Coordinates of C-alpha atoms in Angstrom, one line a residue:
G217 CA -74.8 14.0 48.2
G218 CA -74.7 13.4 44.5
A219 CA -71.5 12.5 42.7
A220 CA -69.8 15.2 41.2
S221 CA -69.5 15.1 37.3
G222 CA -67.5 17.0 34.8
H223 CA -64.0 17.1 33.2
G224 CA -60.9 16.9 35.4
G225 CA -60.2 20.6 35.1
Q226 CA -57.8 20.3 32.1
K227 CA -57.9 23.5 29.9
F228 CA -57.2 23.8 26.2
H229 CA -55.8 26.9 24.8
T230 CA -57.6 28.3 21.9
D231 CA -56.5 31.4 19.8
S232 CA -58.9 34.3 19.5
E233 CA -60.1 35.5 16.1
Q234 CA -57.8 38.3 16.2
A235 CA -54.8 36.2 16.8
K236 CA -55.9 33.8 14.0
L237 CA -56.2 36.9 11.7
H238 CA -52.7 38.0 12.7
K239 CA -51.1 34.7 12.2
S240 CA -52.9 34.4 8.6
K241 CA -51.5 37.8 7.7
L242 CA -48.0 36.7 8.8
R243 CA -48.3 33.6 6.7
M244 CA -49.5 35.5 3.7
E245 CA -46.6 38.0 3.8
S246 CA -44.1 35.2 4.2
R247 CA -45.5 33.3 1.2
E248 CA -45.6 36.6 -0.8
E249 CA -41.8 37.1 -0.1
R250 CA -41.1 33.6 -1.1
L251 CA -43.0 34.1 -4.3
N252 CA -41.2 37.3 -5.2
K253 CA -37.8 35.4 -4.7
A254 CA -38.9 32.6 -6.8
R255 CA -40.2 35.1 -9.7
E256 CA -36.7 36.9 -9.5
R257 CA -34.8 33.5 -9.8
L258 CA -37.2 32.6 -12.8
A259 CA -36.7 36.0 -14.4
K260 CA -33.0 35.7 -14.1
Q261 CA -32.9 32.2 -15.8
K262 CA -31.6 32.5 -19.5
P263 CA -33.7 30.8 -22.0
P264 CA -32.1 27.7 -23.7
K265 CA -30.1 28.6 -26.6
K266 CA -30.0 26.6 -29.6
P267 CA -26.5 25.4 -30.6
G268 CA -24.7 27.5 -33.2
P269 CA -22.8 26.5 -36.1
I270 CA -19.8 25.9 -34.2
K271 CA -21.3 23.5 -31.7
R272 CA -23.2 21.8 -34.4
I273 CA -19.9 21.1 -36.3
A274 CA -18.3 20.1 -33.2
R275 CA -21.1 17.6 -32.5
I276 CA -21.0 16.3 -36.0
A277 CA -17.2 15.7 -35.8
G278 CA -17.7 14.0 -32.3
H279 CA -20.5 11.7 -33.6
E280 CA -18.4 10.8 -36.7
T281 CA -15.5 9.9 -34.5
H282 CA -17.7 8.0 -32.1
A283 CA -19.4 6.0 -34.9
F284 CA -15.8 5.3 -36.5
L285 CA -14.4 3.8 -33.2
H286 CA -17.5 1.7 -32.5
G287 CA -17.5 0.6 -36.1
K288 CA -14.0 -0.8 -35.6
V289 CA -15.1 -2.5 -32.4
Y290 CA -18.0 -4.1 -34.3
Q291 CA -15.6 -5.6 -36.8
E292 CA -13.5 -7.1 -34.2
E293 CA -16.3 -8.5 -32.0
R294 CA -17.5 -10.6 -34.6
D295 CA -14.7 -13.1 -34.0
N296 CA -14.2 -12.5 -30.3
V297 CA -16.7 -13.1 -27.7
G298 CA -14.8 -11.1 -25.1
V299 CA -14.6 -8.0 -27.0
E300 CA -18.4 -8.4 -27.9
G301 CA -19.2 -8.6 -24.3
G302 CA -16.9 -5.7 -23.3
H303 CA -18.4 -3.6 -26.2
F304 CA -22.0 -4.3 -24.9
V305 CA -21.1 -3.2 -21.4
E306 CA -19.5 -0.1 -22.7
R307 CA -22.6 0.8 -25.0
S308 CA -25.0 0.2 -21.9
G309 CA -22.8 2.4 -19.9
E310 CA -22.9 5.3 -22.3
A311 CA -26.8 5.0 -22.7
A312 CA -27.2 5.2 -19.0
L313 CA -24.9 8.1 -18.7
H314 CA -26.7 10.0 -21.6
Y315 CA -30.0 9.3 -20.0
G316 CA -28.8 10.5 -16.7
Q317 CA -27.3 13.7 -18.1
R318 CA -30.6 14.5 -19.9
K319 CA -32.8 14.0 -16.8
V320 CA -30.3 16.2 -14.7
R321 CA -30.2 19.1 -17.2
R322 CA -34.1 19.0 -17.7
A323 CA -34.5 19.0 -13.8
I324 CA -32.2 21.8 -13.4
R325 CA -33.8 23.7 -16.2
E326 CA -37.4 23.4 -15.0
H327 CA -36.7 23.8 -11.4
P328 CA -37.1 27.7 -11.2
A329 CA -40.5 27.5 -12.9
K330 CA -41.8 24.6 -10.9
A331 CA -40.7 26.4 -7.7
A332 CA -42.4 29.8 -8.8
A333 CA -45.6 27.9 -9.5
R334 CA -45.7 26.1 -6.1
A335 CA -44.8 29.4 -4.5
E336 CA -47.6 31.2 -6.3
S337 CA -50.2 28.4 -5.5
R338 CA -49.3 28.7 -1.7
Y339 CA -49.4 32.5 -1.9
I340 CA -53.0 32.5 -3.4
K341 CA -54.1 30.1 -0.7
A342 CA -52.7 32.3 2.1
T343 CA -54.0 35.5 0.7
A344 CA -57.4 34.1 0.2
D345 CA -57.4 32.7 3.9
Y346 CA -56.3 36.1 5.2
H347 CA -59.0 38.2 3.3
S348 CA -61.7 35.6 4.2
R349 CA -61.0 36.0 7.9
K350 CA -60.7 39.8 7.7
F351 CA -64.0 39.8 5.8
A352 CA -65.8 37.7 8.5
Q353 CA -64.4 40.0 11.4
E354 CA -65.5 43.1 9.6
Q355 CA -68.9 41.7 8.9
P356 CA -70.1 39.6 11.7
E357 CA -73.4 38.9 10.0
A358 CA -71.4 36.7 7.5
Q359 CA -69.9 34.4 10.2
S360 CA -71.3 31.3 8.9
A361 CA -68.9 28.6 7.4
A362 CA -70.7 28.5 4.1
A363 CA -70.4 32.4 3.7
R364 CA -66.7 32.3 4.5
L365 CA -66.0 29.4 2.1
W366 CA -67.8 31.1 -0.7
H367 CA -65.9 34.3 -0.1
R368 CA -62.6 32.4 0.1
H369 CA -63.5 30.5 -3.2
K370 CA -64.2 34.1 -4.9
L371 CA -60.8 35.5 -3.6
K372 CA -58.8 32.5 -4.9
R373 CA -60.4 32.8 -8.3
E374 CA -59.6 36.5 -8.4
Y375 CA -56.0 35.8 -7.5
Q376 CA -55.7 33.2 -10.2
R377 CA -57.1 35.5 -12.8
K378 CA -54.3 38.0 -11.7
A379 CA -51.8 35.1 -12.0
R380 CA -52.8 34.3 -15.7
E381 CA -52.5 38.0 -16.6
T382 CA -49.0 38.0 -15.2
A383 CA -48.2 34.8 -17.1
K384 CA -49.6 36.3 -20.3
Q385 CA -47.2 39.5 -19.8
T386 CA -44.2 37.0 -19.4
A387 CA -45.1 35.1 -22.5
K388 CA -45.4 38.4 -24.5
A389 CA -42.0 39.5 -23.4
A390 CA -40.6 36.0 -24.3
E391 CA -42.1 36.4 -27.8
Q392 CA -40.4 39.8 -28.2
T393 CA -37.1 38.2 -27.2
A394 CA -37.9 35.3 -29.7
S395 CA -38.4 37.9 -32.5
A396 CA -35.1 39.5 -31.7
T397 CA -33.4 36.2 -32.1
E398 CA -35.2 35.5 -35.4
R399 CA -34.2 39.0 -36.7
F400 CA -30.5 38.1 -35.7
V401 CA -30.7 34.9 -37.6
R402 CA -32.1 36.6 -40.7
E403 CA -29.3 39.1 -40.7
A404 CA -26.8 36.4 -40.3
A405 CA -28.2 34.6 -43.3
A406 CA -28.1 37.7 -45.3
F407 CA -24.4 38.2 -44.3
V408 CA -23.6 34.6 -45.5
K409 CA -25.5 35.3 -48.9
R410 CA -23.4 38.4 -49.4
H411 CA -20.0 36.8 -48.4
P412 CA -20.2 33.0 -49.4
V413 CA -16.6 32.4 -50.0
G414 CA -15.4 34.1 -46.8
T415 CA -17.9 32.2 -44.9
L416 CA -16.8 28.9 -46.4
L417 CA -13.1 29.6 -45.7
A418 CA -14.0 30.6 -42.1
L419 CA -16.1 27.4 -41.6
G420 CA -13.2 25.3 -43.2
C421 CA -10.5 26.8 -40.8
L422 CA -12.9 26.1 -37.9
L423 CA -13.4 22.4 -39.0
V424 CA -9.6 22.0 -39.1
V425 CA -9.2 23.4 -35.7
L426 CA -12.1 21.1 -34.3
T427 CA -10.4 18.1 -36.0
L428 CA -7.1 18.9 -34.3
Q429 CA -8.7 19.3 -31.1
S430 CA -10.5 16.0 -31.5
C431 CA -7.3 14.3 -32.2
M432 CA -5.5 15.8 -29.4
S433 CA -8.4 14.7 -27.0
S434 CA -8.2 11.2 -28.5
M435 CA -4.4 11.2 -27.8
V436 CA -5.0 12.4 -24.3
S437 CA -7.4 9.7 -23.7
V438 CA -4.9 7.2 -25.1
G439 CA -2.3 8.7 -22.7
N440 CA -4.7 8.4 -19.8
S441 CA -5.4 4.9 -20.5
T442 CA -1.6 4.0 -20.7
L443 CA -1.0 5.7 -17.4
A444 CA -4.1 3.9 -15.8
A445 CA -2.7 0.6 -17.2
I446 CA 0.8 1.3 -15.7
A447 CA -0.7 2.3 -12.3
A448 CA -2.9 -0.8 -12.2
S449 CA 0.2 -3.1 -12.7
T450 CA 2.3 -1.3 -10.1
Y451 CA 2.8 -2.6 -6.6
K452 CA 0.7 -0.1 -4.1
A453 CA 2.5 -1.1 -1.1
E454 CA 5.4 0.8 0.5
D455 CA 9.0 -0.8 0.0
A456 CA 9.4 -1.2 3.7
D457 CA 6.3 -3.3 3.9
M458 CA 7.2 -5.5 0.8
L459 CA 10.8 -6.0 1.9
G460 CA 9.4 -6.7 5.5
A461 CA 7.0 -9.3 4.2
E462 CA 9.6 -11.0 2.1
A463 CA 12.0 -11.2 5.2
A464 CA 9.2 -12.6 7.5
Y465 CA 8.4 -15.3 4.8
C466 CA 12.2 -16.1 4.7
A467 CA 12.0 -16.3 8.6
L468 CA 9.4 -19.0 8.4
E469 CA 11.5 -20.9 5.9
D470 CA 14.6 -20.7 8.1
E471 CA 12.7 -22.1 11.0
L472 CA 11.5 -25.0 9.0
Q473 CA 15.0 -25.7 7.7
R474 CA 16.3 -25.7 11.3
Y475 CA 13.7 -28.0 12.4
L476 CA 14.7 -30.6 9.6
D477 CA 18.4 -30.2 10.2
T478 CA 18.1 -31.1 13.9
Y479 CA 15.4 -33.7 13.4
T480 CA 17.5 -36.6 14.4
R481 CA 18.7 -34.9 17.6
T482 CA 15.4 -33.8 18.8
H483 CA 13.6 -37.0 18.1
D484 CA 14.1 -40.6 19.6
Y485 CA 13.5 -43.1 16.7
D486 CA 15.5 -46.1 15.7
E487 CA 15.7 -45.2 11.9
Y488 CA 15.1 -42.1 9.8
H489 CA 14.1 -41.6 6.2
F490 CA 14.0 -38.2 4.8
D491 CA 12.6 -37.2 1.4
L492 CA 12.8 -33.5 1.2
D493 CA 12.2 -30.7 -1.5
T494 CA 14.3 -27.7 -1.6
I495 CA 13.0 -24.9 0.5
E496 CA 12.7 -21.8 -1.7
H497 CA 10.4 -19.3 -3.2
D498 CA 10.5 -16.3 -5.5
P499 CA 9.8 -12.9 -3.8
Y500 CA 7.9 -11.5 -6.7
V501 CA 5.4 -14.5 -6.7
L502 CA 5.0 -13.7 -2.9
I503 CA 4.5 -9.9 -3.3
S504 CA 2.2 -10.2 -6.2
M505 CA -0.1 -12.8 -4.5
I506 CA -0.2 -10.7 -1.3
S507 CA -1.2 -7.4 -3.5
A508 CA -3.8 -9.5 -5.3
L509 CA -5.3 -10.8 -2.3
N510 CA -5.4 -7.4 -0.8
E511 CA -6.6 -5.5 -3.8
G512 CA -3.3 -3.4 -4.2
A513 CA -2.3 -1.5 -0.9
W514 CA -1.4 -3.2 2.4
T515 CA 0.9 -3.1 5.2
L516 CA 3.1 -5.7 6.9
D517 CA 0.9 -5.8 10.0
E518 CA -2.2 -6.5 7.8
V519 CA -0.7 -9.6 6.1
Q520 CA 1.0 -11.6 9.0
G521 CA -2.0 -14.1 8.8
T522 CA -1.7 -14.2 5.0
L523 CA 2.0 -15.0 5.0
Q524 CA 1.3 -18.0 7.4
D525 CA -1.5 -19.3 5.3
L526 CA 0.7 -19.1 2.0
F527 CA 3.5 -20.8 3.9
D528 CA 1.3 -23.6 5.0
R529 CA -0.1 -24.2 1.5
Q530 CA 3.3 -24.0 0.0
Y531 CA 5.2 -26.5 2.4
I532 CA 3.5 -29.8 3.2
L533 CA 5.4 -31.5 5.9
T534 CA 4.6 -35.2 6.6
E535 CA 5.9 -37.4 9.5
D536 CA 4.9 -41.0 9.6
V537 CA 6.2 -43.5 12.3
V538 CA 6.1 -47.2 11.6
V539 CA 6.4 -49.5 14.5
E540 CA 7.8 -53.0 13.7
V541 CA 8.1 -56.0 16.0
R542 CA 11.5 -57.5 15.9
Y543 CA 13.3 -60.1 17.8
R544 CA 16.8 -60.2 19.3
T545 CA 18.6 -63.1 20.9
V546 CA 19.1 -62.9 24.7
T547 CA 21.3 -65.4 26.6
R548 CA 19.8 -66.5 30.1
T549 CA 20.7 -69.0 32.8
D550 CA 18.3 -71.6 34.1
S551 CA 18.0 -72.9 37.8
E552 CA 20.7 -75.5 37.2
G553 CA 23.4 -72.9 36.0
N554 CA 23.0 -73.7 32.3
D555 CA 23.0 -71.0 29.7
Y556 CA 20.4 -70.9 26.9
D557 CA 19.4 -68.4 24.1
V558 CA 15.9 -66.9 23.9
E559 CA 14.4 -64.7 21.1
V560 CA 12.8 -61.6 22.7
P561 CA 10.4 -59.3 20.9
Y562 CA 10.7 -55.6 20.9
N563 CA 9.3 -52.4 19.1
Y564 CA 11.4 -50.8 16.4
Y565 CA 10.5 -47.3 15.3
I566 CA 11.0 -46.1 11.7
C567 CA 10.3 -42.5 11.0
Y568 CA 9.5 -41.3 7.4
V569 CA 9.9 -37.6 7.0
T570 CA 8.5 -36.0 3.8
L571 CA 8.6 -32.3 2.9
E572 CA 6.8 -31.4 -0.4
N573 CA 7.4 -27.8 -1.8
F574 CA 4.2 -27.2 -3.6
N575 CA 5.8 -24.3 -5.6
L576 CA 4.2 -21.0 -4.6
S577 CA 3.5 -20.0 -8.0
H578 CA 0.9 -22.8 -8.3
V579 CA -1.0 -21.9 -5.1
P580 CA -3.1 -18.9 -6.6
V581 CA -5.2 -21.2 -8.7
Y582 CA -6.4 -23.0 -5.6
M583 CA -7.1 -20.0 -3.5
M584 CA -8.0 -16.9 -5.5
S585 CA -11.0 -15.6 -7.3
E586 CA -11.1 -14.9 -11.1
E587 CA -10.6 -11.2 -10.4
Q588 CA -7.7 -11.9 -8.0
L589 CA -6.1 -14.2 -10.5
S590 CA -6.2 -11.5 -13.1
M591 CA -4.6 -8.9 -10.8
Y592 CA -1.9 -11.6 -9.9
A593 CA -1.1 -12.3 -13.6
L594 CA -1.0 -8.5 -14.4
Y595 CA 1.5 -8.0 -11.4
M596 CA 3.7 -10.9 -12.5
S597 CA 3.7 -9.8 -16.3
T598 CA 5.4 -6.5 -15.1
L599 CA 6.9 -7.6 -11.8
G600 CA 4.9 -4.7 -10.2
N601 CA 7.1 -2.3 -12.4
R602 CA 9.7 -2.8 -9.7
P603 CA 12.6 -4.9 -11.0
D604 CA 14.9 -3.2 -8.7
L605 CA 13.0 -4.5 -5.7
F606 CA 14.4 -8.1 -5.8
P607 CA 17.2 -8.0 -8.5
S608 CA 18.4 -11.7 -7.5
S609 CA 15.0 -13.0 -8.6
G610 CA 15.0 -15.6 -11.4
Y611 CA 12.0 -13.7 -13.1
I612 CA 14.3 -10.7 -13.7
G613 CA 16.2 -12.6 -16.3
K614 CA 13.0 -14.2 -17.7
Y615 CA 10.9 -10.9 -17.9
I616 CA 13.5 -8.1 -18.0
T617 CA 17.1 -8.7 -19.1
N618 CA 16.6 -11.8 -21.2
R619 CA 13.2 -12.0 -22.6
P620 CA 12.5 -15.1 -24.8
P621 CA 12.4 -14.6 -28.5
E622 CA 9.1 -14.8 -30.1
H623 CA 8.5 -18.0 -31.6
E624 CA 8.1 -18.0 -35.4
V625 CA 5.7 -20.5 -36.8
P626 CA 7.0 -22.5 -40.0
E627 CA 5.3 -21.4 -43.1
S628 CA 4.5 -25.2 -43.8
Y629 CA 2.3 -25.1 -40.6
L630 CA 0.2 -22.3 -41.9
D631 CA -0.8 -24.4 -45.0
D632 CA -3.0 -26.4 -42.6
E633 CA -6.3 -24.5 -42.5
T634 CA -7.3 -25.8 -39.0
F635 CA -3.9 -25.0 -37.5
A636 CA -4.1 -21.4 -39.2
T637 CA -7.6 -20.8 -37.7
I638 CA -6.5 -21.8 -34.1
L639 CA -3.4 -19.8 -34.4
K640 CA -5.3 -16.7 -35.4
E641 CA -7.9 -17.2 -32.6
A642 CA -5.1 -17.5 -30.0
E643 CA -3.3 -14.3 -31.2
K644 CA -6.5 -12.3 -30.5

C-alpha cells in the first residue's frame, strides 16, 4: 500500500463573502458615527479671538513691568556673578515655559480639526470597501481583483469630492462670520471717532485699574516669596521628635561622662593621666544639622543612626597605655642564711586618656554637601523660627535677645580705594 499523503486534518475557518460584506457595512456605519461626532466637536469649537483693547493694554503693562524688573536685575548682575547666574536660569526657565504653553495651546486648538480629518479619511476608506464588495456581489462578472480595485478607487474619488464640497461650505460660513466681525470693528471705530474724549477717559480709567491690579499682583508675589522664605527656614519636624532627639543625644553624652568618671575604678593601671574637654553641645546646632541632612521633615526613629554618627564625629576618645620596665629592690637569703638585695624588673602601666570635643558646629563642613550646608546655615540664621524650643541655648542671646550691633567702618578706611571696593563687594 502507498503512503497516505495530505494535511493533518486541520481546518481553517474562512468567512463567506456575505459575512465579509456585513462586517464591512458595520465598519462603515461605525466610522460614519465617529465622523459625525468629530464634525460636531469641530463645529462647536469657537474660532480664536484676537485680543481686544483691554487685553492688549494689559499685555503692554505686563511687558513693561517685566522689562523694568529684568532691567534692574541686569544692572545688578554686572557686578555680581551669582546674580548673573540666577538671572540666566530664570530667563531660561521663562523661555521654556512660554514655549511649552504655545505648544500646548496650539495642540489643543488643532486637535478637533485633525481628529475630524482622520475620521473622514477612515470613513471614506470603509465606505469604498463596502460599496466595492457590494458591487462585486451584485455583479458576479466583475469578480476580478482588478475590477474591484478600480471600482473602489472610483468610489474613493467620489467621496473625496464630496468632502471637498463640504469643506468649501464650511469655509464660506467662516468667511461670513469674519465679515460680521469686521463689520463690528468698523462700527466700533466709528463710535470712537464720534466720541473721542469719552473713549480716552474710559481707556485712562481702565489703565489705572490695570496698573493697580499689576501692583497688587506684585505685592502678592512679594508676600508669597516672604512666606516661602519663612517656611524654608522653619523646622519641619514635630516638637516631640526634636525634643526626643536632643534627649537622646544628651543620654549619649551622659553615658560618656559616667565612663570617664569611673575610669580609675573600672580599669587596672598603675598610673592615669587625663586630658579631657568639656562634654557639651548646643541643641540648635544639633537640630539644624539633622534637619539639613534629612531635607526638612524627619522623625526620631529615622535619625537614631544620624545621632550616633554625629556623636562619634564630635567626641574623639583616645586611650593610650604605655608600658615601662622598672626595677624594685628585693631582699633575699642565700643558702648560708645571709640576706642580700636584688634589683627585680617589672612592668609599670601608665594610661593616657584624651577626650577631644571637636565642637558640633564645626562638623557640618566635613560631612555635608553644598546644598545641605546652605540649609544648615539657613536654619541656624533663624534658629528654625523656634526660639522657644531651647530657651537656655547660648544662641538665643546671640541671635534673638542681644543681637550684636552692626559694625560701622571708620570713614578714614573708606578713603582707601582698594578697601572700599572690597567692602562694596562683600556687602552684595
